[in-house]
Short mmCIF file of C-alpha atoms in Angstrom, two decimals:
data_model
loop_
_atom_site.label_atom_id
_atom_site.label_comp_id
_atom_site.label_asym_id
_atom_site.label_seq_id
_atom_site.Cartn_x
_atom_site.Cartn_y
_atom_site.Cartn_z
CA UNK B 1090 4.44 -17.11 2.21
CA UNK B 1091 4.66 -20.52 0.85
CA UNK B 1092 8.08 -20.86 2.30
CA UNK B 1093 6.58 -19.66 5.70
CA UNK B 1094 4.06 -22.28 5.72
CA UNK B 1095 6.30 -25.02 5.01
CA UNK B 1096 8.15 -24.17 8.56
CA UNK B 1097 5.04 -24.08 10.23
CA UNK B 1098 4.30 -27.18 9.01
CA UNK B 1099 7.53 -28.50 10.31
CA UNK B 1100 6.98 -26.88 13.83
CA UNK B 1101 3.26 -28.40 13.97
CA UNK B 1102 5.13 -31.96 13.24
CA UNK B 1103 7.45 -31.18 16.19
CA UNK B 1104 4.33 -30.65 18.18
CA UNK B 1105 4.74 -26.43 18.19
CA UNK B 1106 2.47 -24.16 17.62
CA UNK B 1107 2.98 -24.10 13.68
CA UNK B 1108 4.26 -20.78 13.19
CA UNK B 1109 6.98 -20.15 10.00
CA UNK B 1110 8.82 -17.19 9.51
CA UNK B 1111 11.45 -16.27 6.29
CA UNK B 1112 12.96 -13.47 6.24
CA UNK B 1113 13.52 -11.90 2.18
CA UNK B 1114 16.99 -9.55 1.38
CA UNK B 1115 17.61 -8.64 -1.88
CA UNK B 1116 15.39 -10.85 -3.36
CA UNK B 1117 17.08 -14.51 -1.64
CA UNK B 1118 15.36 -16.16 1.22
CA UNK B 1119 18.41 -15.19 4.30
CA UNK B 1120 16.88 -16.74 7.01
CA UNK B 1121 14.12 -19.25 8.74
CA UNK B 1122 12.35 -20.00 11.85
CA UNK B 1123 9.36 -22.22 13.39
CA UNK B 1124 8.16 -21.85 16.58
CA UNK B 1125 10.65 -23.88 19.44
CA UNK B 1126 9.35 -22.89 22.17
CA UNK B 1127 8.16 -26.32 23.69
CA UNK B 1128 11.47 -28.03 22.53
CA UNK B 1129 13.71 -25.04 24.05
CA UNK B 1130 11.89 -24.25 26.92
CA UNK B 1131 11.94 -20.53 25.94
CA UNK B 1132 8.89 -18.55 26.17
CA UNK B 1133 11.02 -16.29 23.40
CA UNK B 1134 11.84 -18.96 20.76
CA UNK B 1135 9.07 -17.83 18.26
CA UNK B 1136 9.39 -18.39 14.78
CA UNK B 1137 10.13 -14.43 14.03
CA UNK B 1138 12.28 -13.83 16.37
CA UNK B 1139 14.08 -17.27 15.27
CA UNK B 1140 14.36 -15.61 11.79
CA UNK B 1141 15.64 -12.05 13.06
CA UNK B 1142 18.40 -13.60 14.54
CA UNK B 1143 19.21 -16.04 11.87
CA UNK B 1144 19.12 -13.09 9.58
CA UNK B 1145 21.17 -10.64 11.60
CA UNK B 1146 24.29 -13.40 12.18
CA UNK B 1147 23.80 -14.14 8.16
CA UNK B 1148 24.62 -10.08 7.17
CA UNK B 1149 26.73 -9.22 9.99
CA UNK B 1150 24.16 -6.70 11.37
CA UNK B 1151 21.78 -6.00 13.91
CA UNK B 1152 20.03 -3.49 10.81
CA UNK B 1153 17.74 -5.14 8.59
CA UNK B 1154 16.19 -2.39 7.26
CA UNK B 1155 15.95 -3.93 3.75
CA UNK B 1156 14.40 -6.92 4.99
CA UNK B 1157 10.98 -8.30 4.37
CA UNK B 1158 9.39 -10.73 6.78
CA UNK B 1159 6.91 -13.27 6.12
CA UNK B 1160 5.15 -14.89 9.06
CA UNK B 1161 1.87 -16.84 8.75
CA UNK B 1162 0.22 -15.34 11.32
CA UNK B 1163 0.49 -11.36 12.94
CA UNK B 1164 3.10 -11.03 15.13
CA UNK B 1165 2.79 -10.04 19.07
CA UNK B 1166 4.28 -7.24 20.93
CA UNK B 1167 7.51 -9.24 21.66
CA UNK B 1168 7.59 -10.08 17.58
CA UNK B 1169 6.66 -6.80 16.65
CA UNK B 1170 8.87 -5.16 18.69
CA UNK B 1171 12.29 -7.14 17.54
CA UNK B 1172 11.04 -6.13 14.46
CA UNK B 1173 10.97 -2.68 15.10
CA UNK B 1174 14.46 -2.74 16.90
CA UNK B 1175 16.16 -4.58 13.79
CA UNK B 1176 14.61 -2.33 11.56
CA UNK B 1177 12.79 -5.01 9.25
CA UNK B 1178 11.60 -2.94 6.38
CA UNK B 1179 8.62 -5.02 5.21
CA UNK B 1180 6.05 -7.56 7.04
CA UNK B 1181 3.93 -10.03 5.57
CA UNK B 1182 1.77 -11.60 6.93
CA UNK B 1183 -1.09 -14.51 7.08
CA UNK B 1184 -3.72 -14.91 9.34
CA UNK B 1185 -4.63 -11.96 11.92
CA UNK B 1186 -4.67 -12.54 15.60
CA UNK B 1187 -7.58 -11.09 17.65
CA UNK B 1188 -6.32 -12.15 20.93
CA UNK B 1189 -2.28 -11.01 20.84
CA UNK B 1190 -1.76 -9.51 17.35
CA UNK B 1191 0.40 -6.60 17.63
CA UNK B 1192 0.51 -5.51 13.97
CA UNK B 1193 -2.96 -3.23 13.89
CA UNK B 1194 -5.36 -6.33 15.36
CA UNK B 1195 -4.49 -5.69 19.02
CA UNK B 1196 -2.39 -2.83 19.78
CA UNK B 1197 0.35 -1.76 16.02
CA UNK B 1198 3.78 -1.40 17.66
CA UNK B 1199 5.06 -1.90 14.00
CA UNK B 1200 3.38 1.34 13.23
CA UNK B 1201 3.38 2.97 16.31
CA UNK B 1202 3.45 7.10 16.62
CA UNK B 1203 5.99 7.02 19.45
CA UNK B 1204 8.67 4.75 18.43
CA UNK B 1205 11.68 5.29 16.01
CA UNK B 1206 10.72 2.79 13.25
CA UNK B 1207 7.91 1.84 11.19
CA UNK B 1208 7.54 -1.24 9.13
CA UNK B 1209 5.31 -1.57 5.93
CA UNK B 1210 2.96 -4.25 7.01
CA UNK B 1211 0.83 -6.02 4.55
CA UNK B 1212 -1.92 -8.66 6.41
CA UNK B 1213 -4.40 -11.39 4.75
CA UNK B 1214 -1.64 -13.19 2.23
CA UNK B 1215 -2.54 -17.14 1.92
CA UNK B 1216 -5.11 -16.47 4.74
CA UNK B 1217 -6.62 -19.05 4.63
CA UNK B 1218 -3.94 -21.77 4.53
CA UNK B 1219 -2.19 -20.15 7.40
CA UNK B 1220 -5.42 -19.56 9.30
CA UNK B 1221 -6.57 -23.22 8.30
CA UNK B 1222 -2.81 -24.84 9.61
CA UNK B 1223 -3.21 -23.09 13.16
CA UNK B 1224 -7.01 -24.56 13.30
CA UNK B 1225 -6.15 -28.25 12.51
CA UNK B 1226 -3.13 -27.95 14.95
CA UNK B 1227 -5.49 -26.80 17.78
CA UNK B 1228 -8.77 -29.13 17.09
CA UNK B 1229 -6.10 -31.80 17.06
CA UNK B 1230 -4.94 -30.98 20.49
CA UNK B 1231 -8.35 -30.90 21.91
CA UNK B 1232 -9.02 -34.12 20.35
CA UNK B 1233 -6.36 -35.71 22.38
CA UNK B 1234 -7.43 -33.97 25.75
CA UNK B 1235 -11.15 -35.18 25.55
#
């Protein structure tokens, strides 16, 4: 999770939403992702998805079933749900979101009944320094609109 939060920290320097995402095969760190969206103009470019993608050109495979993920904050349905398509064995994550976690907060498409796949999710690791990053980043922001 340390890894994680240093890419958040580099998205909140870019001005993003500091989200980090690494994603963990065999034991190596494969791939990487912060949040982009504001820089790519792509309401997709979140840090996990980022990752996925990163991860599935670095094996050659759209599977990563024996992937962990490590995100500092849940994923939403459009996270949760790449997840569930590449098959990511594993998630870790930070700090829960009330308002668009899709992990167990919200609605648990990593976990849900109907779908094909189920991921191993593990909440609440460095909570508070991935909670405490988003905070700053958003008090910040207000600061500069008042």
């Amino acid at each position: 999770m340390q890894e994680a939060l240093k890419d958040a920290r580099k998205a909140s320097l870019e001005d993003e939403v500091p989200v980090g995402a690494v994603i963990v095969h065999q034991g190596k760190i494969i791939a990487r992702g912060h949040n982009q969206i504001e820089r790519l103009k792509d309401p997709t470019a979140h840090a996990e998805i980022i990752a996925i993608t990163s991860a599935a050109n670095y094996l050659g495979t759209k599977w990563l079933n024996e992937a962990s993920l490590y995100v500092t904050i849940e994923p939403c349905s459009m996270c949760a749900g790449a997840m569930v398509l590449a098959r990511i064995k594993n998630l870790y994550f930070g700090a829960s979101d009330p308002k668009t976690g899709a992990c167990g907060s919200v609605v648990n498409i990593a976990n849900h009944k109907k779908l094909n796949h189920r991921i191993k999710v593990t909440g609440g690791i460095l909570q508070e320094k991935c909670s405490s990053i988003l905070k700053d980043f958003f008090k910040k922001k207000r600061v500069k609109l008042n």
